[in-house]
Coordinates of C-alpha atoms in Angstrom, one line a residue:
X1 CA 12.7 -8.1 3.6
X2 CA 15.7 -7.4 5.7
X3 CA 19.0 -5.7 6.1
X4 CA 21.2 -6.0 9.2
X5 CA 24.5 -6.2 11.0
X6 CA 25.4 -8.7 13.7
X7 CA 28.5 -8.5 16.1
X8 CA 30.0 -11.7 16.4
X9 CA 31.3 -11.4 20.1
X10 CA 33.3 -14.9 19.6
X11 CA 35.3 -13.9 16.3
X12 CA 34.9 -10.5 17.0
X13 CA 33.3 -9.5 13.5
X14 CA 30.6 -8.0 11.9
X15 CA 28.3 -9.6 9.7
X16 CA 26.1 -7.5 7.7
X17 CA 23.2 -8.7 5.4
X18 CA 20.3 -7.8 2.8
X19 CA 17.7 -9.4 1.7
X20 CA 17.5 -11.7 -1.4
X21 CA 16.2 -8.6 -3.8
X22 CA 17.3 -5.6 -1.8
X23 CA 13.9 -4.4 -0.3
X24 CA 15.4 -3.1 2.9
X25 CA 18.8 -0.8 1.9
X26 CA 21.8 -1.0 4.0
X27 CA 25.0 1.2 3.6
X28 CA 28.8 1.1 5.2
X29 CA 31.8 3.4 5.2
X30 CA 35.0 1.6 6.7
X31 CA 37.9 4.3 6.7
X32 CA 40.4 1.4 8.2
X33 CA 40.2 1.9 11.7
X34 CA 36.2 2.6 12.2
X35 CA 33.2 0.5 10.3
X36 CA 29.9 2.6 10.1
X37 CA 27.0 1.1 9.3
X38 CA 23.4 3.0 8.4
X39 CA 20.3 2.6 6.2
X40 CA 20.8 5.8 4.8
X41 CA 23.3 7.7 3.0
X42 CA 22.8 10.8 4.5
X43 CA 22.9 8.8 8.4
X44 CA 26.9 7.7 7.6
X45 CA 27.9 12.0 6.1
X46 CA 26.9 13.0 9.5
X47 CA 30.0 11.4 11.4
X48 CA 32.3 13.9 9.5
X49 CA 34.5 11.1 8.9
X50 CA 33.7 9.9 5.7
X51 CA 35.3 10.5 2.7
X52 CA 32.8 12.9 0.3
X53 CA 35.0 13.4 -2.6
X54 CA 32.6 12.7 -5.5
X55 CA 32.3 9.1 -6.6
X56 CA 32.5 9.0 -10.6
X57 CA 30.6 6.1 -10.7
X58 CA 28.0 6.8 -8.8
X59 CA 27.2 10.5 -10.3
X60 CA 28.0 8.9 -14.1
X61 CA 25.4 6.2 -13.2
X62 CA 22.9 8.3 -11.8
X63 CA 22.4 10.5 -15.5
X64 CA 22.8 6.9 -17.4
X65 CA 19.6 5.3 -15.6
X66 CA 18.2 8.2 -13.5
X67 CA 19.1 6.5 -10.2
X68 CA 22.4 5.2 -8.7
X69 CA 23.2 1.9 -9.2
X70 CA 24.9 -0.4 -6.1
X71 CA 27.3 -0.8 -5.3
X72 CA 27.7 2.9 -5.8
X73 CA 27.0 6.4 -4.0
X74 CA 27.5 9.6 -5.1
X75 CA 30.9 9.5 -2.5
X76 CA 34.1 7.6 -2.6
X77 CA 33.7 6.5 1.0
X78 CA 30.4 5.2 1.0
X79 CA 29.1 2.0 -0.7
X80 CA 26.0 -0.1 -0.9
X81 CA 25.7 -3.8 -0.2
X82 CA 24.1 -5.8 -3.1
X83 CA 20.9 -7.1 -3.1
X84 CA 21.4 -10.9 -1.7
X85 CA 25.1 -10.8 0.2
X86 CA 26.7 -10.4 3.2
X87 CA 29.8 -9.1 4.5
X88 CA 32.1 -10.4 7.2
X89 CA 34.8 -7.6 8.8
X90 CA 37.1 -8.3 11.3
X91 CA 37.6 -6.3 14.0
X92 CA 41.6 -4.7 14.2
X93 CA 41.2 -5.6 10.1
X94 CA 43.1 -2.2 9.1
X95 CA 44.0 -3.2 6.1
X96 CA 40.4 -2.6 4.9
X97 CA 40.1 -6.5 4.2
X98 CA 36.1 -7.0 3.5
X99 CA 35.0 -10.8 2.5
X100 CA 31.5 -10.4 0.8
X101 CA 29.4 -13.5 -0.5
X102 CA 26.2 -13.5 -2.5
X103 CA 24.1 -16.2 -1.9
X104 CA 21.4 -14.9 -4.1
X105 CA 21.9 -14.7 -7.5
X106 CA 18.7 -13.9 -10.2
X107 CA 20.7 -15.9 -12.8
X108 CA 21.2 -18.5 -11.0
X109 CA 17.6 -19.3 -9.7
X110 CA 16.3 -19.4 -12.9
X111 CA 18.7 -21.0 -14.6
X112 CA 18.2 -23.7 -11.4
X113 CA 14.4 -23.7 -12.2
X114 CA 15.1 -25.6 -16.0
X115 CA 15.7 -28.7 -13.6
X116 CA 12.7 -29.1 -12.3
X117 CA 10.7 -29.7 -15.6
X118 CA 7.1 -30.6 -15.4
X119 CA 4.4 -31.5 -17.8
X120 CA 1.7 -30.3 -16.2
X121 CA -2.0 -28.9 -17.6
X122 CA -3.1 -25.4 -17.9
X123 CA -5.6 -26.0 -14.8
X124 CA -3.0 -27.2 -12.9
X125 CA -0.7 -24.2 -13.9
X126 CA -3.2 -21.8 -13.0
X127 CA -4.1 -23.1 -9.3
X128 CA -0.6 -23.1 -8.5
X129 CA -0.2 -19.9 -9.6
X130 CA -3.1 -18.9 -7.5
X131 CA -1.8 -21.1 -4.4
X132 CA 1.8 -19.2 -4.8
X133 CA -0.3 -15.7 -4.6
X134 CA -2.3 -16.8 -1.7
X135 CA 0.8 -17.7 -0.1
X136 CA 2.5 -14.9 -0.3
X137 CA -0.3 -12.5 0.7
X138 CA -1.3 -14.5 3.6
X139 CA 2.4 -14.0 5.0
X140 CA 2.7 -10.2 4.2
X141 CA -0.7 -9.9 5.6
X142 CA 0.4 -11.0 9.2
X143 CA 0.1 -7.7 11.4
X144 CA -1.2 -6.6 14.8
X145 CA -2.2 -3.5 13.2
X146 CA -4.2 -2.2 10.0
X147 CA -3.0 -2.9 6.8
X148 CA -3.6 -0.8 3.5
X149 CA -3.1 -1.6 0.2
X150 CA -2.1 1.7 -2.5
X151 CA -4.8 1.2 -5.3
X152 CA -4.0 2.7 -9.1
X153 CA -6.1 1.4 -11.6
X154 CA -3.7 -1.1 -12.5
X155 CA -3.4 -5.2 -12.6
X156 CA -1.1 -5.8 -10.2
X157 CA -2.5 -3.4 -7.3
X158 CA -5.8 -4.4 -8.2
X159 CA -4.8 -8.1 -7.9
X160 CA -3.7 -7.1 -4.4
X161 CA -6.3 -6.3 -3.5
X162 CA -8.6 -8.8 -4.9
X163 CA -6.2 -11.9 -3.2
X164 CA -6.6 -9.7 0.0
X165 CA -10.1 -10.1 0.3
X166 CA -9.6 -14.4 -0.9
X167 CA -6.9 -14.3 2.2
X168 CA -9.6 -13.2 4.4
X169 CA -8.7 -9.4 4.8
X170 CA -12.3 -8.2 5.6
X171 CA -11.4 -5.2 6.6
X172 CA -9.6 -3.7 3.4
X173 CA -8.5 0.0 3.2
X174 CA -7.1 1.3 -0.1
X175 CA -5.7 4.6 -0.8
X176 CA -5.6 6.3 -4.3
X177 CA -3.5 9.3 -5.7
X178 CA -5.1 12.0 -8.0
X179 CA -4.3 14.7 -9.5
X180 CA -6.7 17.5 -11.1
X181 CA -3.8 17.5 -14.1
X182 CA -5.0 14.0 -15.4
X183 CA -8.7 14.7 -15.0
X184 CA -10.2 12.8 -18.0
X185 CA -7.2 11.8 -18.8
X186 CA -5.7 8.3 -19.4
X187 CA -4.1 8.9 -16.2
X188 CA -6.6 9.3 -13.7
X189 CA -7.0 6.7 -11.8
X190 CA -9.7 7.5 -9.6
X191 CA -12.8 6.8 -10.7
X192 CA -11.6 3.2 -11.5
X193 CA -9.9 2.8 -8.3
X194 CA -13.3 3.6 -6.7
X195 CA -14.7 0.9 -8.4
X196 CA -12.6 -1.6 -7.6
X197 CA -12.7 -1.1 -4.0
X198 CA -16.6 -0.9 -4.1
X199 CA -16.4 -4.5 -5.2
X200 CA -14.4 -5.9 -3.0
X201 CA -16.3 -4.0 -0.5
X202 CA -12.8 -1.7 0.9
X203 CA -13.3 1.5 2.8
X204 CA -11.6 3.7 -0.1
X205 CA -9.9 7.0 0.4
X206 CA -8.8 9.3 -2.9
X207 CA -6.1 11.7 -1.9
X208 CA -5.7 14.5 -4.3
X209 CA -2.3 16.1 -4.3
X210 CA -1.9 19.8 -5.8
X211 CA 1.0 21.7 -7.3
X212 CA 1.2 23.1 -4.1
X213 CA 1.6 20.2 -2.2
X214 CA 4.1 19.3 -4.3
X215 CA 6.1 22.9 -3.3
X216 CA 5.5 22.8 0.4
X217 CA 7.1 19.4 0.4
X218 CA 9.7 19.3 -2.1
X219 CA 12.4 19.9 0.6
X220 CA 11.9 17.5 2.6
X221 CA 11.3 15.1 -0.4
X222 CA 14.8 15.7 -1.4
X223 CA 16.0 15.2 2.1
X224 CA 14.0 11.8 2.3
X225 CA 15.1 10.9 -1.3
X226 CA 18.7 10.2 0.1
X227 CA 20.6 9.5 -3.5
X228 CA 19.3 10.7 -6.5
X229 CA 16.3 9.6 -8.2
X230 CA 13.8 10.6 -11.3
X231 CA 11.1 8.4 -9.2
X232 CA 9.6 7.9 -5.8
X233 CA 7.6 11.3 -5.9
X234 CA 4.5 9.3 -6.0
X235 CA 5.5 6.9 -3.1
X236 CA 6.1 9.8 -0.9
X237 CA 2.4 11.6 -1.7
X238 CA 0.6 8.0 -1.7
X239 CA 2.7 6.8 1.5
X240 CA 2.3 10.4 3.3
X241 CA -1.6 10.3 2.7
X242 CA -1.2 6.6 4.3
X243 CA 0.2 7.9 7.5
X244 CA -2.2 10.8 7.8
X245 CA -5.2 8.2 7.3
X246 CA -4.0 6.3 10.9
X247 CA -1.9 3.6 8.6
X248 CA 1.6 2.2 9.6
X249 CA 1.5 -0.8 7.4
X250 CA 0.8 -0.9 3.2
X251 CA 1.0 -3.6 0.3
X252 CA 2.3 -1.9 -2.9
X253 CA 2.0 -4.3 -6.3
X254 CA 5.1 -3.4 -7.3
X255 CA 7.2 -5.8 -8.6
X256 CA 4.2 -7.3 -10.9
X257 CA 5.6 -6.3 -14.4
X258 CA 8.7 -8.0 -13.6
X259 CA 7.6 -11.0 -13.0
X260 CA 5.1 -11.2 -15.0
X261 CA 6.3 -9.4 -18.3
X262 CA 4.0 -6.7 -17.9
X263 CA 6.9 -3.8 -19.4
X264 CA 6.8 -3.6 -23.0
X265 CA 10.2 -4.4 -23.4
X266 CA 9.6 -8.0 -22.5
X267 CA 8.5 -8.0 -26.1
X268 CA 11.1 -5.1 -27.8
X269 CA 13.9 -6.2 -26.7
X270 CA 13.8 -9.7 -28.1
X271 CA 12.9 -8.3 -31.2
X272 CA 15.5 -5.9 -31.3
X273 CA 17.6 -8.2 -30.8
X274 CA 16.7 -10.5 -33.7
X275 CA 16.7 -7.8 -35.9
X276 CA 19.6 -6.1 -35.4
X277 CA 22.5 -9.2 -34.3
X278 CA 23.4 -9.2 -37.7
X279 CA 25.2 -6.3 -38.1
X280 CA 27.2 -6.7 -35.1
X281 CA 29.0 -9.2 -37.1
X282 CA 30.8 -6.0 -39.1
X283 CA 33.1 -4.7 -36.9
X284 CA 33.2 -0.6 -36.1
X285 CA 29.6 -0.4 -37.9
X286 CA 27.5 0.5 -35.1
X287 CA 30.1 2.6 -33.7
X288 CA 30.8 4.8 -37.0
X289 CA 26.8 4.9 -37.9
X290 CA 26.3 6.4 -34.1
X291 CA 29.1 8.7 -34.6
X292 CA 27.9 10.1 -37.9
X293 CA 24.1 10.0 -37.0
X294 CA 24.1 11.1 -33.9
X295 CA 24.6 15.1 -34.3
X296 CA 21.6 14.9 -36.9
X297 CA 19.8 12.5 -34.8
X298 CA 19.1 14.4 -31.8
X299 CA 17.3 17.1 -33.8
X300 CA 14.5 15.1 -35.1
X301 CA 13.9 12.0 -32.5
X302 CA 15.6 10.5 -29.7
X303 CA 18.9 10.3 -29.6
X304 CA 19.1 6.8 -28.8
X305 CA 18.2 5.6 -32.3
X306 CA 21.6 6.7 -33.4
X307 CA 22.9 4.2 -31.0
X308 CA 20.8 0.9 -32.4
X309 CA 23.4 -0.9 -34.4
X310 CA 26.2 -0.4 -31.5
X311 CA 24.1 -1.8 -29.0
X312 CA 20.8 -3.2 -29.8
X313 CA 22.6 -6.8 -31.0
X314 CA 22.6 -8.0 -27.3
X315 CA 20.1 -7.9 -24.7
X316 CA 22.3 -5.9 -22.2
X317 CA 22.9 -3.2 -25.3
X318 CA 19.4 -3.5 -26.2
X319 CA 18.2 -2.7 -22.6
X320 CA 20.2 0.5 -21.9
X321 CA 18.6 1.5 -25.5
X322 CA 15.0 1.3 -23.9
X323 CA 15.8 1.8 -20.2
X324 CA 18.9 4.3 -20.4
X325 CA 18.0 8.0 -19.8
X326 CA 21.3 9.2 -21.2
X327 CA 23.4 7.6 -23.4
X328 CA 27.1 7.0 -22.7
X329 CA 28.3 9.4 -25.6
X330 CA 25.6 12.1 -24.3
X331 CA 27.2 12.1 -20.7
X332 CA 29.7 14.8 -21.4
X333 CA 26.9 17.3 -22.3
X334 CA 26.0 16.9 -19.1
X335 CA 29.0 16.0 -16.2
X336 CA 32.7 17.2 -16.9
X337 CA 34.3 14.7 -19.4
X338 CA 37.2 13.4 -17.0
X339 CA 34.6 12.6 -14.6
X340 CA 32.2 10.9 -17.2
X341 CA 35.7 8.7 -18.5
X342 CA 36.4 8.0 -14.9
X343 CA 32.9 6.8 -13.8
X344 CA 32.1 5.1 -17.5
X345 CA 35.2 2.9 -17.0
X346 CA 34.2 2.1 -13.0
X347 CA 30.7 1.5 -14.1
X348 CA 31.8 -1.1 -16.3
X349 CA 28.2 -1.2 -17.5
X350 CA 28.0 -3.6 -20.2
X351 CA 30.2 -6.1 -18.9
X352 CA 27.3 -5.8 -15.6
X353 CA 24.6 -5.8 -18.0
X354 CA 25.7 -9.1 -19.2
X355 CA 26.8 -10.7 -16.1
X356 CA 23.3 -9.7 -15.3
X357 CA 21.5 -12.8 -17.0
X358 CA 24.7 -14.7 -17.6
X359 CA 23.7 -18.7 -18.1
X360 CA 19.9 -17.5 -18.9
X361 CA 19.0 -18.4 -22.3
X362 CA 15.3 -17.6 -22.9
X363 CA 14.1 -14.4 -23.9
X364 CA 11.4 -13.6 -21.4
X365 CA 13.8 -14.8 -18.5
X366 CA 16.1 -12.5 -19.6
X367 CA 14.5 -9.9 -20.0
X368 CA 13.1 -10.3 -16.5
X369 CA 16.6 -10.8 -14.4
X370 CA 17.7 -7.3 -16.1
X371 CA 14.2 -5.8 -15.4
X372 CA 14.4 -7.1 -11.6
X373 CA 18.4 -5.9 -10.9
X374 CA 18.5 -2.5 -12.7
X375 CA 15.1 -1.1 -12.5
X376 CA 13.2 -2.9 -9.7
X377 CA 15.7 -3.7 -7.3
X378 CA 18.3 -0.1 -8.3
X379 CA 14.9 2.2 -8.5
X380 CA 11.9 1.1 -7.4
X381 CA 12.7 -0.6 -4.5
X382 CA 14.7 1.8 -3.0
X383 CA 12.7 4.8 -3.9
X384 CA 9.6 2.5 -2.2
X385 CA 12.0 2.2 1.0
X386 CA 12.9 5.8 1.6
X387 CA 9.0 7.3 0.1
X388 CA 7.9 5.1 2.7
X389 CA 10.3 5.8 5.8
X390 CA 10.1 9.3 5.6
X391 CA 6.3 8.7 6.9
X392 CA 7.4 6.0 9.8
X393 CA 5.5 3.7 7.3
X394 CA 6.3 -0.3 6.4
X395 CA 5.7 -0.6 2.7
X396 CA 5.2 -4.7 1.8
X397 CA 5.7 -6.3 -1.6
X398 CA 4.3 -8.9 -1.8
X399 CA 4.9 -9.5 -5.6
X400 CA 8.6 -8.9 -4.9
X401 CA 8.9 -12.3 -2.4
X402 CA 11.4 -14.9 -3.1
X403 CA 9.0 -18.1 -2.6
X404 CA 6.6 -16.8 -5.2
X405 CA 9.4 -15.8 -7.6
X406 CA 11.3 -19.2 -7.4
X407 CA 7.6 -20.7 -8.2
X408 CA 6.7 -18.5 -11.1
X409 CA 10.0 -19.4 -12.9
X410 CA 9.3 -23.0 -12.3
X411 CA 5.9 -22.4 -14.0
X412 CA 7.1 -20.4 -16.4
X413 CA 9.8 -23.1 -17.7
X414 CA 6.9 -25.4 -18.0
X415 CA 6.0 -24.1 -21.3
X416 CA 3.7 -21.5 -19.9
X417 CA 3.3 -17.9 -20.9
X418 CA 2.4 -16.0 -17.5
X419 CA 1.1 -13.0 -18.1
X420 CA -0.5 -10.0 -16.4
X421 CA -4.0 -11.4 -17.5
X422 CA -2.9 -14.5 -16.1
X423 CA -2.2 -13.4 -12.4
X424 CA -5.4 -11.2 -12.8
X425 CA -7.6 -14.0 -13.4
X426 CA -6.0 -15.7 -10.0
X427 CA -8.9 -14.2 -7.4
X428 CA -12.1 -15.5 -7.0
X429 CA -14.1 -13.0 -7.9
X430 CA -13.0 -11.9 -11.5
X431 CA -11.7 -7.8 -11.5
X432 CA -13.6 -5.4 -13.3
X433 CA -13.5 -5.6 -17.5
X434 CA -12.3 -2.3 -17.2
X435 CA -9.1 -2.9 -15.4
X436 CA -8.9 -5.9 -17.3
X437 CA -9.0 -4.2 -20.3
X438 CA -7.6 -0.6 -20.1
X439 CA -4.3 0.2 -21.2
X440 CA -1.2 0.3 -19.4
X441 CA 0.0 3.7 -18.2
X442 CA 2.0 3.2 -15.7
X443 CA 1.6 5.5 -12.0
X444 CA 2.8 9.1 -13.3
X445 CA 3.2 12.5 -11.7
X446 CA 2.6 15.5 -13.2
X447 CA 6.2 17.2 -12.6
X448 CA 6.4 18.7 -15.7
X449 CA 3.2 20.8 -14.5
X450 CA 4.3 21.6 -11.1
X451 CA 8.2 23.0 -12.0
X452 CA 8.8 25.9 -14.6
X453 CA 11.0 25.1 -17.3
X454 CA 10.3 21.4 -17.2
X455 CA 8.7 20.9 -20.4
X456 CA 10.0 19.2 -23.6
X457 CA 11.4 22.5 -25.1
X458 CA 14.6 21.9 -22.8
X459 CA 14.5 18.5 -24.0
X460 CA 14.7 19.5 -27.9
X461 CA 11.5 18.1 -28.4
X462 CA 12.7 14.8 -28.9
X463 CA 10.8 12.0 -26.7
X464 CA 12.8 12.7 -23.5
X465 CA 11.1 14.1 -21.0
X466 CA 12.5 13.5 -18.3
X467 CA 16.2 14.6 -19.2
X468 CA 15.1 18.0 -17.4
X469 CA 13.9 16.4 -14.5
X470 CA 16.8 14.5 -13.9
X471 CA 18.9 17.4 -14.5
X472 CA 16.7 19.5 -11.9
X473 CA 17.2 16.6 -9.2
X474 CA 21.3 16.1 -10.2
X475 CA 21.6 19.8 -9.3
X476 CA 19.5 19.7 -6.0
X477 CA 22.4 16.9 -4.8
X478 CA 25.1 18.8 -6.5
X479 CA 23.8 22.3 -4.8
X480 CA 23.4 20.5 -1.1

């Protein structure tokens, strides 16, 4: 992980960089006579030189997924580097000239990993799947001070920490958030968490966070949050209770459903698709049934279904469907409708959604490059970057490495299925049957507690819950 910016003292330039999946961010405003460079967006507003004038793009994008997408901000004169490119600038360049290169493309590597076919057994698939594991843990565990690793209940975490103790990480510390909202709930976590680190013999910590923790520090959590998100509140909580237990360094298992199809859209989309390409063959159909549907629609069940036949043909289409949070037609409800015509045509969403996986052919794969760009590398990722820098904390992913990710597609294009029970079964000492077999929930807050008026009454009682979130957080930016 990386992100930074060389001066070249012989061609008197700048070269800026980012790592191959955008762990690290890095941001630039170049008004034509001064290039500013920052990790943050809030470092490159405090120059007064910038230009702040909303960015369409960037506020339309931000209701459409929930976070804002690169290369966009929520200003005109501020802009992200993608994930995987650098930038060259000349110095004297007023002219605003900018030469940026990608030389990491998702599409690419897995399209690239179909020419390295293999017939190989499933014993032989499954120690180099545990070799690639090793390997990558044994690299992110290289530090000359403690390391933790955030423990939910879940596969991939657990995994963590069970290849931690096969890397020879004796001394393990997990951490664990709960919340009294989730007692005997699905979604506590605890007592399972506690039981894993028993196991692998880890000195465990449970930090329980109250609705009043959650007051006291939503200021600053909005200051650390930087651009817009409906995530990261966990990664501050679980990364603040890191600091105050003496940590500086975690491992997070994000970055495990992505790679290895844990979402269930791995398995929705694909059969969304098959069901509904058909109809995309009549032309204006989806269109006119979402036009007609959709004022009845909304009323009953998500709004979204009224948008199946216009967009659920392709996988791009089918994946805003599942992972949008509003839908383009919705947008005016909630932005001014020049701006949402303005940022719609910047965002150029679909054509992006496509370009996505462009070349990939199988299902899984991708599903996985659009999983990996817009909700791993756009959201998670970034939220994980600013949750954990708020706290002076380096948060590692090692799930999210680019070694291990060109050898899983390898593996995968073998004919193997890879699945979360198959990256589970990786450690030498099996996980519990309990993680192995408890359902996936996902590592949840409980907002709609915490703040009045966010409960599914503003939300019309139709499966979106977090439409009142987001709108809480878009007016937090819109108010600062």
């Amino acid at each position: 992980m990386y992100a930074f910016v060389i001066w070249d003292e012989k061609k008197h330039g700048f070269l800026l960089a980012r790592d191959p999946f955008g762990i690290k961010p890095l941001y630039y405003a170049d008004d034509g006579k001064t290039l500013r460079v920052a990790s943050q967006v809030k470092a490159l507003l405090v120059s007064g030189q910038t230009d702040t004038s909303p960015e369409p793009a960037g506020h339309v994008g931000f209701y459409l997924w929930g976070h804002v997408p690169d290369p966009y901000t929520l200003y005109k004169g501020i802009h992200a580097l993608p994930a995987g490119s650098i930038l060259w600038v000349e110095e004297g360049d007023t002219a605003g000239r900018k030469e940026t290169r990608r030389f990491f493309n998702i599409a690419e590597e897995i399209t690239s990993a179909g020419d390295t076919k293999a017939s190989i057994t499933r014993e032989e698939m499954h120690e180099r799947l545990r070799a690639a594991l090793l390997d990558s843990m044994y690299h992110h565990l290289i530090a000359d001070v403690p390391i933790g690793i955030f423990l939910s209940a879940g596969l991939d975490s657990t995994t963590m920490v069970a290849m931690a103790k096969d890397a020879g990480m004796n001394d393990l510390r997990t951490i664990t958030l709960g919340f009294k909202e989730f007692t005997e709930t699905q979604n506590d976590e605890t007592s399972l968490a506690q039981q894993v680190a028993q196991q692998y013999g880890a000195q465990h910590q449970t930090q329980w966070v109250q609705k009043e923790d959650f007051i006291q520090s939503i200021g600053p959590l909005l200051t650390a949050m930087d651009q817009p998100s409906i995530d990261g509140v966990n990664s501050y909580f679980v990364c603040k209770a890191a600091k105050e237990a003496g940590l500086k360094v975690a491992l997070s298992g994000l970055g495990g459903d992505e790679l290895f199809g844990g979402y269930p859209d791995f398995q929705q989309i694909p059969c969304m698709v098959r069901a509904l390409r058909p109809f995309h063959a009549v032309p204006r159909l989806g269109r006119g049934f979402r036009y007609f549907s959709a004022p009845i629609l909304k009323h009953f069940t998500s709004p979204k279904y009224a948008g199946l036949l216009e967009y659920g043909s392709t996988y791009g289409g089918a994946y805003l469907l599942r992972r949008g949070l509003y839908m383009p037609w919705e947008l005016p409800d909630v932005l001014d409708a020049d701006l949402v015509r303005q940022g719609w045509r910047e965002l150029q969403t679909l054509d992006r959604l496509k370009q996505t996986t462009a070349g990939v052919l199988h299902p899984h794969f991708q599903v996985m490059g659009l999983e990996m760009v817009w909700y791993m590398q756009y959201q998670l990722l970034r939220d994980s970057d600013w949750a954990s820098m708020a706290h002076s904390m380096e948060l590692r992913v090692p799930l999210v490495d680019i070694e291990l990710f060109r050898k899983v597609t390898r593996l995968i294009d073998t004919g193997f299925t890879l699945s979360k029970r198959e990256m589970a079964s990786t450690p030498l000492v099996p996980l519990p049957d309990a993680v192995l077999n408890r359902k996936k929930t996902g590592f949840s807050i409980p907002v709609r507690e915490w703040l009045p008026g966010l409960d599914e009454g503003q939300s019309g009682g139709n499966g979106c819950g977090l439409r009142p979130w987001a709108r809480w957080i878009g007016d937090q930016f819109r108010n600062d």
